[in-house]
XYZ file of C-alpha atoms in Angstrom:
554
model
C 42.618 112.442 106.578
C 44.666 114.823 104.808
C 48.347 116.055 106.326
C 49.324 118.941 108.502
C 49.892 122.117 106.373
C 49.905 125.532 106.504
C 48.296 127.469 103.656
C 47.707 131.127 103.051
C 45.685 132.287 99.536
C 45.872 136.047 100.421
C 47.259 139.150 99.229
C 50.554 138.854 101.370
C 51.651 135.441 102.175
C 52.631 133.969 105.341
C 56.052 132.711 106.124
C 56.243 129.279 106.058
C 56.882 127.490 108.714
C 60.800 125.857 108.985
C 61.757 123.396 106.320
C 65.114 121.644 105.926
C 64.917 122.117 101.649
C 63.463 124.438 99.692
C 61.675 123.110 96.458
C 61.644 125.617 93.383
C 62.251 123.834 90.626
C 60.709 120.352 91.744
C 59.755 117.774 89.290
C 56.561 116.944 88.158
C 56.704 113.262 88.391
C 58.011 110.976 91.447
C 60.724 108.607 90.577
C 60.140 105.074 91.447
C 62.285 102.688 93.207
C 63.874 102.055 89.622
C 65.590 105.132 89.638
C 68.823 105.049 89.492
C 70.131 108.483 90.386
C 72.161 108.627 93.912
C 69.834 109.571 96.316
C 70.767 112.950 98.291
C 72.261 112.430 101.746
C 69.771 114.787 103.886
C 66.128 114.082 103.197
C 63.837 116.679 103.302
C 61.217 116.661 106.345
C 59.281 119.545 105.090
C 58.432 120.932 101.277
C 57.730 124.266 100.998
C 55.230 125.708 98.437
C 55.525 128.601 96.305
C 53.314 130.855 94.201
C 55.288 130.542 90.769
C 53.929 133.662 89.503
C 55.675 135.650 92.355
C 58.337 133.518 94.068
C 56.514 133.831 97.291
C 55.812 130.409 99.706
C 52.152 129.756 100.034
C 52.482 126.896 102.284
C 54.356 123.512 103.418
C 53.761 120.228 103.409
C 55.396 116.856 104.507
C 57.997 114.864 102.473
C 56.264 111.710 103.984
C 58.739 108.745 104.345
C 57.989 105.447 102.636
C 57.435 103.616 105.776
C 54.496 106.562 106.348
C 52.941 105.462 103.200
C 53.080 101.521 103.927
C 51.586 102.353 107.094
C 48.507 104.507 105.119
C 48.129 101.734 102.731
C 47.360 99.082 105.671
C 45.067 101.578 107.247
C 43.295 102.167 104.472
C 42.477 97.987 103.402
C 41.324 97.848 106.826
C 38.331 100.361 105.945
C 37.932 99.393 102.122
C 36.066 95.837 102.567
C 33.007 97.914 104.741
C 33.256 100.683 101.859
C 32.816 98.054 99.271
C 30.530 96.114 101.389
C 27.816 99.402 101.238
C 27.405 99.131 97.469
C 27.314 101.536 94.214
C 24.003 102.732 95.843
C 25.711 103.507 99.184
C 29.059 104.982 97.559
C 26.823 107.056 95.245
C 25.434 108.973 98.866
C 28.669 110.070 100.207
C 30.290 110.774 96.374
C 27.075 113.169 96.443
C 27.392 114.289 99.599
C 31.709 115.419 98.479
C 29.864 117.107 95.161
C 27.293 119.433 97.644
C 30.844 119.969 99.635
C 33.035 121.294 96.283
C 30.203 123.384 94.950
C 29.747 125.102 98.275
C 33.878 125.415 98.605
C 34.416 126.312 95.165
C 35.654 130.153 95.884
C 37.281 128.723 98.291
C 39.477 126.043 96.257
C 40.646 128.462 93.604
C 41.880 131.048 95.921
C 44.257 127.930 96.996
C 44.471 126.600 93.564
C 45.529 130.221 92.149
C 48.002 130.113 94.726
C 50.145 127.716 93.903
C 49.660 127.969 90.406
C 49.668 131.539 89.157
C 46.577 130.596 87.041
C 43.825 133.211 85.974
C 40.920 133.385 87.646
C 38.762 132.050 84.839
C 41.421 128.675 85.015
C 41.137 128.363 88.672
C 37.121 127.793 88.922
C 37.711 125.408 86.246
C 39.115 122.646 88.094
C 36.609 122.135 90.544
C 33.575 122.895 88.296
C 35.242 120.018 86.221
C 35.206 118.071 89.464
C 31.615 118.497 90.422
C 30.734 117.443 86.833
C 32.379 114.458 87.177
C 31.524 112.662 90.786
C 27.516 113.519 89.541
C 28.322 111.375 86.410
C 30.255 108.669 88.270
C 28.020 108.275 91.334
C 25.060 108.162 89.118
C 25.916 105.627 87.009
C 28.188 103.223 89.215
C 25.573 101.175 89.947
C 24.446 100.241 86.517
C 28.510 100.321 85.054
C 29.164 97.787 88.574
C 25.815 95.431 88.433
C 26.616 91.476 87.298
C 26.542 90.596 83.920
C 24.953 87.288 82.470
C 26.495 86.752 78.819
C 24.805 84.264 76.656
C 26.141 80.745 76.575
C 28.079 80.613 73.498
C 26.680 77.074 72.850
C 23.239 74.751 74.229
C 25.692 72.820 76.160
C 26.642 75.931 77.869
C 23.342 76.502 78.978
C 23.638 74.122 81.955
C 25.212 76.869 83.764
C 24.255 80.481 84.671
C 26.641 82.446 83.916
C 28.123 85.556 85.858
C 31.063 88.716 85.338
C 31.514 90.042 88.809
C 33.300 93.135 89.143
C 35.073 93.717 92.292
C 37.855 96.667 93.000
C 41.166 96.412 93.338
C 41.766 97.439 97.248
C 44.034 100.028 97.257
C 44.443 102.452 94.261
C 46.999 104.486 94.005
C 46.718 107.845 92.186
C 49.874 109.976 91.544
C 49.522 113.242 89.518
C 51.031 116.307 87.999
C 51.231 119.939 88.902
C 48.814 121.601 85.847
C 45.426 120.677 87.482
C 45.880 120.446 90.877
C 42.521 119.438 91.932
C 41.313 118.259 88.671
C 43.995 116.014 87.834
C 43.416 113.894 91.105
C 39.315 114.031 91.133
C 39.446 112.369 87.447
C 40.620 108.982 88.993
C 40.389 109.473 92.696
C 36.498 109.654 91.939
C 35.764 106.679 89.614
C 38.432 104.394 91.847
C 36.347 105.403 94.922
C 32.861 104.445 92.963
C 34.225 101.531 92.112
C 34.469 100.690 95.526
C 38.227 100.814 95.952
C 40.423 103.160 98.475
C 42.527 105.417 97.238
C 45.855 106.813 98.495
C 46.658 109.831 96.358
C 50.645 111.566 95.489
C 50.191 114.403 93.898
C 53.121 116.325 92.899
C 54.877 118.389 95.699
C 54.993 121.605 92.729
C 51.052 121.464 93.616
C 49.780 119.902 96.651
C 47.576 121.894 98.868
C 44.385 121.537 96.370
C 44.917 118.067 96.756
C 45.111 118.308 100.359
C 41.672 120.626 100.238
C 40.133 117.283 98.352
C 40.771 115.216 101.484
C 40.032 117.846 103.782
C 36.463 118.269 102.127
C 36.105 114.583 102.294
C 36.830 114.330 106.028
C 34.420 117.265 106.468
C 31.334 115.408 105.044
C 31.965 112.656 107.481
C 32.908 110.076 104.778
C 34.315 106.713 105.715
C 38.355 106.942 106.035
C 38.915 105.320 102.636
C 40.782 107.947 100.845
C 44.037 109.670 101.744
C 46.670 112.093 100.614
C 50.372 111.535 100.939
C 52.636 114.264 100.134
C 56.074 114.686 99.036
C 59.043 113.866 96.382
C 59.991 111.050 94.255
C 60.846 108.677 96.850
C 56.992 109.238 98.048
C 56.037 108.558 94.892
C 57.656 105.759 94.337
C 56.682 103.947 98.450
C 53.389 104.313 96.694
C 54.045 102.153 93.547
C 55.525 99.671 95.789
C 52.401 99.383 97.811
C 49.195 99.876 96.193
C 47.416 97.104 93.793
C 46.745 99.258 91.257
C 49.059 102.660 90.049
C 47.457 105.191 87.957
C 49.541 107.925 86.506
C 49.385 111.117 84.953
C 53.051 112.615 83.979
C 56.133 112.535 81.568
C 56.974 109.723 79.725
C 60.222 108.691 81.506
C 58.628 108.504 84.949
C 55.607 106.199 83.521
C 58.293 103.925 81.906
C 59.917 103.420 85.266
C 56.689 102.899 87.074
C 55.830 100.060 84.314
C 58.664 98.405 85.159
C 57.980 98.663 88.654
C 54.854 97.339 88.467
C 55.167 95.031 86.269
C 57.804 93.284 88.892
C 55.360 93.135 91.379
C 52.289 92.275 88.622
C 50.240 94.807 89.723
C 48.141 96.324 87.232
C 48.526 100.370 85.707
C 47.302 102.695 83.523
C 49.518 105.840 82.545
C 48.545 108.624 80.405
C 51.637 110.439 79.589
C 53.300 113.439 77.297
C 51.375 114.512 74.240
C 52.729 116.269 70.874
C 49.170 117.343 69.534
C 49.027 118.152 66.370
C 46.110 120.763 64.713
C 45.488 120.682 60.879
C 43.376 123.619 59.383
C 42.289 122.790 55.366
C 41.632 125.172 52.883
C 37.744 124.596 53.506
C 37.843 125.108 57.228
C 36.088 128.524 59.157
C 39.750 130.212 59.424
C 38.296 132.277 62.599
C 37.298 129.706 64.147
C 40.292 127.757 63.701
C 42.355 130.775 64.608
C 39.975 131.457 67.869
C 40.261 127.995 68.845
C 43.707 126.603 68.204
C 44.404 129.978 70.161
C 42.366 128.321 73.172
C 43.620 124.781 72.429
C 47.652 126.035 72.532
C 47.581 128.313 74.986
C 44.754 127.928 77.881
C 46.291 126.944 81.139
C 49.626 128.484 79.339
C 49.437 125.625 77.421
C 50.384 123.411 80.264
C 47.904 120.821 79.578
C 48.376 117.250 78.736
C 46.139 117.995 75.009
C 47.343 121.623 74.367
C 47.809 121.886 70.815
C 51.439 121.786 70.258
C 52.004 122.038 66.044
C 49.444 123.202 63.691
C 49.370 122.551 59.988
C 47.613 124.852 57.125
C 47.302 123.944 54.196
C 48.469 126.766 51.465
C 45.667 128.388 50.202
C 44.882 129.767 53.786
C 48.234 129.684 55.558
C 48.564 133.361 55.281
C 44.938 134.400 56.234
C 45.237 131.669 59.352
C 48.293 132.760 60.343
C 47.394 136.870 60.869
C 44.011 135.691 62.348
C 45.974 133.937 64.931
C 48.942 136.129 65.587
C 46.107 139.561 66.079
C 44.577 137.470 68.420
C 47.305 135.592 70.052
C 48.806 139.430 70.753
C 45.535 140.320 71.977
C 45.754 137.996 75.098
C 45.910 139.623 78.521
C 48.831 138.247 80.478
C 49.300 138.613 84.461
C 49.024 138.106 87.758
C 45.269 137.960 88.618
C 42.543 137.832 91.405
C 39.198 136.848 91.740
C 38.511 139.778 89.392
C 39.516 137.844 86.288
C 41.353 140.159 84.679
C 44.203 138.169 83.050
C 44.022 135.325 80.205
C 47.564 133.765 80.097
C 49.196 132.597 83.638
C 52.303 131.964 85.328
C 54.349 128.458 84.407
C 54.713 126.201 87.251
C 58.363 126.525 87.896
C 61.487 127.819 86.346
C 62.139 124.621 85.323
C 59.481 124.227 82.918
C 60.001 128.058 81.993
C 63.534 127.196 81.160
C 62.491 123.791 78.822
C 59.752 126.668 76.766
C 62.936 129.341 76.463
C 64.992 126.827 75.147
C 62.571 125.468 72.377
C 61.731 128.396 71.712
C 65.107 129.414 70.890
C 66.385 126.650 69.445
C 63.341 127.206 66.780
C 64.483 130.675 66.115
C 68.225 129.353 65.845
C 67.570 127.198 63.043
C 65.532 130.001 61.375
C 62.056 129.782 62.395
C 60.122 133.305 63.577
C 58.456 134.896 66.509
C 55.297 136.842 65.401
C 54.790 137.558 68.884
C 55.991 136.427 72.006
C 59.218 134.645 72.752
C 60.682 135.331 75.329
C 60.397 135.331 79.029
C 58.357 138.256 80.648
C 60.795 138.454 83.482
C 57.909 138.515 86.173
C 57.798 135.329 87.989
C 57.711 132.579 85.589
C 55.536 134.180 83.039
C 56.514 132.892 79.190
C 54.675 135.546 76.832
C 52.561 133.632 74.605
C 53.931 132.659 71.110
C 53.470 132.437 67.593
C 56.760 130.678 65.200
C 56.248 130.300 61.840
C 59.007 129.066 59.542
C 58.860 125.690 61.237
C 60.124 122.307 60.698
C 60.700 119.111 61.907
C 63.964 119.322 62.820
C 63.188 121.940 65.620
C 62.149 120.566 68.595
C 59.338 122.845 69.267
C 57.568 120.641 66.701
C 58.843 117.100 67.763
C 59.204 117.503 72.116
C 56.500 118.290 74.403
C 56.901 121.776 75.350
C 54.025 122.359 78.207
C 54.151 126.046 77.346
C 52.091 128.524 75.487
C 53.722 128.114 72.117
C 52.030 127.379 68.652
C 54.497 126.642 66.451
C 52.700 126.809 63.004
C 53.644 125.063 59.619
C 52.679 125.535 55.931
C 51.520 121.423 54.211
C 50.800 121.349 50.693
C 47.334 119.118 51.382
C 45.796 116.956 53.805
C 47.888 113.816 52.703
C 51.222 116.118 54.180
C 49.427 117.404 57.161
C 48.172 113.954 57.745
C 51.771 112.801 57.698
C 53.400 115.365 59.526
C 51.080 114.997 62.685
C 51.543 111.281 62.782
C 55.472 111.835 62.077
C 55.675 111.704 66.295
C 56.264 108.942 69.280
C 53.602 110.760 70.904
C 49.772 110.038 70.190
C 47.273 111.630 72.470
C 44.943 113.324 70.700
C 44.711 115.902 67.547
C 41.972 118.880 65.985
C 41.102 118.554 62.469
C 39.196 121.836 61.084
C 37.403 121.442 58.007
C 34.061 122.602 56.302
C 33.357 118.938 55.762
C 32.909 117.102 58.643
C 32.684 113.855 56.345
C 36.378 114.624 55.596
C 36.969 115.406 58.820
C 35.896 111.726 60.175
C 37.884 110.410 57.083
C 41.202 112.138 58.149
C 40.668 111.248 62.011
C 40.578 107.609 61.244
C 44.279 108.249 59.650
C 45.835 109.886 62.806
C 47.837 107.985 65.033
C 46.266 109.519 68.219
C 43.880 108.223 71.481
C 41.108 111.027 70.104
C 40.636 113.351 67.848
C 38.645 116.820 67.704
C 36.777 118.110 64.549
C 36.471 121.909 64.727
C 37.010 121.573 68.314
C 39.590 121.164 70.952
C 39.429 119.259 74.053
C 35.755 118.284 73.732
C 36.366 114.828 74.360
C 37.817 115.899 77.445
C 34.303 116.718 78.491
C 32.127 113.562 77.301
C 33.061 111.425 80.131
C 31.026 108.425 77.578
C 34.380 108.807 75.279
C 37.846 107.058 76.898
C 40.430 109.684 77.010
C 43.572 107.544 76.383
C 47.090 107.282 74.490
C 48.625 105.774 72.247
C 52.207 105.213 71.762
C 54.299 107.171 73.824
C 51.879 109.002 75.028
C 50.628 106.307 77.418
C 48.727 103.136 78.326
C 45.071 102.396 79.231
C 42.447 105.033 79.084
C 40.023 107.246 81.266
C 36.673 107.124 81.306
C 34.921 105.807 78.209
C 31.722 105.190 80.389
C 31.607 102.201 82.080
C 35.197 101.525 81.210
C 36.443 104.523 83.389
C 35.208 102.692 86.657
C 35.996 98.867 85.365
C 39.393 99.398 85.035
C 39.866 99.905 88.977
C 37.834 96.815 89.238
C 38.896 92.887 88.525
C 36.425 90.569 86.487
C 34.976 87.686 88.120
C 33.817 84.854 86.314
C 31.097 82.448 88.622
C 28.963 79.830 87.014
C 26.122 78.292 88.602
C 23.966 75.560 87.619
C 20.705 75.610 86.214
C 19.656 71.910 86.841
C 19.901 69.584 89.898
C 23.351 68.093 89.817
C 24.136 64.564 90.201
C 26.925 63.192 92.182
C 29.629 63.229 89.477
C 29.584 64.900 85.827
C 30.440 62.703 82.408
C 33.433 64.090 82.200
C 35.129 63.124 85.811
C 37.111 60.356 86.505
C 37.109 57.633 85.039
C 37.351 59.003 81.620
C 34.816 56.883 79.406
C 35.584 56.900 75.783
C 31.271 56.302 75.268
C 30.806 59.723 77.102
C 33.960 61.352 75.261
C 32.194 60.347 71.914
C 28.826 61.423 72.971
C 30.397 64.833 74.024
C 32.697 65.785 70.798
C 29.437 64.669 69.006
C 27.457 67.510 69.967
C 30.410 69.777 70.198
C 30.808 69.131 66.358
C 26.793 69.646 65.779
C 26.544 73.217 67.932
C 29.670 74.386 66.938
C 31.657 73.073 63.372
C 29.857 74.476 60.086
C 28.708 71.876 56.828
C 28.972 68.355 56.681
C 31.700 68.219 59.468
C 28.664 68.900 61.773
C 27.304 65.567 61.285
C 30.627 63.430 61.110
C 29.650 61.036 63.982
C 31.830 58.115 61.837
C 35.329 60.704 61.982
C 34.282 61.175 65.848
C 33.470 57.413 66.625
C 37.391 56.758 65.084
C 38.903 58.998 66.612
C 37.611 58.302 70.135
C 38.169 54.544 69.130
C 42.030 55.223 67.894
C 41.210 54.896 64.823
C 41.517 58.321 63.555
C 43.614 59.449 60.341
């Protein structure tokens, strides 16, 4: 379980051990085997990880070769029929016994987590809290979201039969995410794939690996059966597991889930992407401005707004623009930023790379370049890959702080004229994940979430529905396909429907409708078709039926 790797969450950080490439900038997202960049002419044996918010290397993992992950993929069907074989009830022990493991390993985790993400404390514990929340509600409920179904007959002549949904995993899952949650991003569909019954061969990215690599670890530890593994490395990992698994769920940028549609969809396996979000915030004249301000704050800017719902554009209406925006620029400047320790001193964290530091400079300048303003922030702290955390006002459409995902603690903040402009603005995007709505009214509220273009949206809130694991987190347009969760749903969709009917009477040798075809029996049958299912006098037409059997039909 797990690869080799060398890991170091203290103070002063080890030397890693030799590597033929040095990753600092690496992508988020694997390519898949439709990419069609050259492909470079040494490949890497060995990636080395680095703490973003000092430049340090934390670690190193393998760049495992495709014919690595083919080989994991066989090795891990050859276990999944016995894992499926023990049942929801049987899963449920050993998805309990990987909770007991995280909550006694949780200081643990975010000393690795913080080191390869520069996160806060406070961030850090988050992830795995979030994971122990979520196995207890998945390996609680897998056996009632799993057990058969018997829908009604839709007719009495369907009643001969008993009827049966079946729902049996796909085999091999494969689960590639991004660098912001390192340990949450993976347990959100590593865990419901494994209650479902499937195995699961996890990529995630190589920015972020070793919290991944603690998941597998813990669930060797336990003793669990070898039916999930971690592969690690670039794109061309990434995209050996695409070309492998039966089922591909991913968590990045829009491009990359494009290419792994396509990819799938040659080899008609099934997928469910949830991709880059725009997410727009609209504060009305009758909303509680401090709490708007407090929580668009949290919404834009927690996990330095490198999450997948940060809050990326807010619209005020007029009569409170002013008010909103000093509430939130006194408290935005307010915000501790730095490198932290399990003290928790620090609110704001490093960026994962300089890449993505570079993509936040450049919006952020190309905002103030067509005349838009910093009230705080702006610019680069020129520690590590710190971004201070930052207000622009004077905002438009035609920057593309408001129209391209930034992944960076921005909030870009625009004066509407009413809720009809607002409403327009936030659905003038490709992306649609999900949106706030703050209000006084929380009838008006529902009224103006039904008009937004987006997977969910938050009244006077942000990010709840990230924590009602009932509601499916999913998103529309560009912003992906399929959704998380949403109760039962969230284990289903690893699972494929089977449809079994059984009879209910003693059969005789051959049914009315088997060779030879009898017109009698074809009359008798339409007949009562007509009487279950047509509606007024053409449930009684036995003449129209007798004709039309006969040949005789208009």
């Amino acid at each position: 379980m797990g690869e080799q790797i060398v890991t170091n969450t203290g103070s002063a950080p080890e030397q890693p051990k030799t590597t033929t490439a040095r990753k600092t900038a690496a992508e988020s997202t694997p390519r898949t085997s439709t990419a069609t960049a050259p492909r470079p002419a040494t490949v890497a044996t060995q990636i080395e990880v680095l703490n973003p918010a000092t430049g340090e290397p934390v670690g190193t993992v393998p760049n495992t070769p495709a014919d690595a992950v083919a080989a994991k993929v066989r090795e891990l069907r050859l276990y999944q029929q016995e894992w499926e074989a023990i049942g929801p009830e049987g899963r449920k022990e050993w998805l309990l016994k990987l909770q007991d493991w995280l909550i006694d390993n949780t200081d643990r985790l975010a000393d690795v987590l913080q080191s390869e993400t520069g996160k806060p404390r406070m961030d850090a514990l988050i992830d795995p809290s979030f994971a122990v929340d979520l196995v207890g509600y998945y390996a609680r409920r897998a056996a009632k979201f799993l057990a058969d179904e018997h829908p009604a007959p839709h007719s009495p002549l369907a009643r001969l039969k008993r009827l049966t949904t079946v729902y049996r995993p796909y085999p091999v899952v494969g689960v590639i995410t991004p660098w912001n949650f390192p340990l949450a991003m993976p347990a959100l569909d590593v865990i419901p794939a494994l209650a479902a019954g499937a195995a699961v061969l996890l990529k995630p990215s190589e920015v972020t690996p070793l919290s991944a690599l603690e998941l597998a670890r813990g669930w060797a530890e336990i003793g669990a059966p070898p039916v999930f593994a971690v592969v690690t490395g670039a794109g061309e990992t990434g995209a050996a597991v695409v070309d492998t698994v039966d089922y591909v769920q991913f968590t990045g940028s829009t491009d990359t889930g494009r290419a792994i549609a396509t990819a799938c969809a040659r080899r008609l396996v099934p997928y469910s992407l949830e991709l880059g979000g725009k997410d727009p915030a609209i504060v009305l004249a009758d909303a509680d401005i401090d709490r708007a301000a407090y929580g668009i704050a949290f919404g834009g800017l927690f996990n330095a707004g490198q999450v997948c719902i940060s809050v990326e554009r807010v619209y005020v209406e007029a009569p409170v623009y002013d008010e909103f925006v000093a509430k939130l620029t006194d408290h935005v400047r307010s915000l501790r930023q730095g490198i932290d320790d399990r003290r928790s001193r620090y609110d704001i964290g490093a960026l994962a790379n300089r890449t993505q530091q570079s993509i936040v400079a450049n919006h952020v300048e190309d905002a103030l370049a067509k005349g838009a303003r910093a009230l705080t922030g702006g610019k680069a702290t020129g520690i590590g890959t710190f971004f201070e955390p930052t207000v622009l006002v004077d905002v438009d459409h035609r920057m593309t702080c408001m129209t391209e995902e930034t992944f960076g603690p921005t909030l870009p903040v625009m004066k509407v004229a009413d809720e009809t402009e607002a409403v327009a603005l936030a659905n003038d995007s490709i992306y649609g994940l999900s949106a706030s709505i703050w209000t006084g009214d929380k009838a008006r509220g529902e009224r103006l979430a039904r008009q937004l273009n987006t997977g969910a949206v938050n009244i006077n809130d942000v990010f709840a529905n990230l924590f009602n694991f009932a509601l499916p987190m999913g998103g529309w347009q560009q912003s992906g396909i399929g959704t998380r969760w949403g109760g039962a749903a969230g284990v289903r969709k690893y699972c494929r429907a089977q449809a079994i009917t059984t009879p209910m009477l003693p059969t005789q040798k051959k049914e009315p409708f088997w060779f030879p075809y009898s017109t009698t029996k074809l009359g008798l049958a339409l007949t009562a078709m007509r009487a279950t299912g047509a509606r007024g006098m053409r449930r009684i037409g036995v003449l129209d039926v007798i004709n039309t059997v006969g040949g005789k039909g208009k």
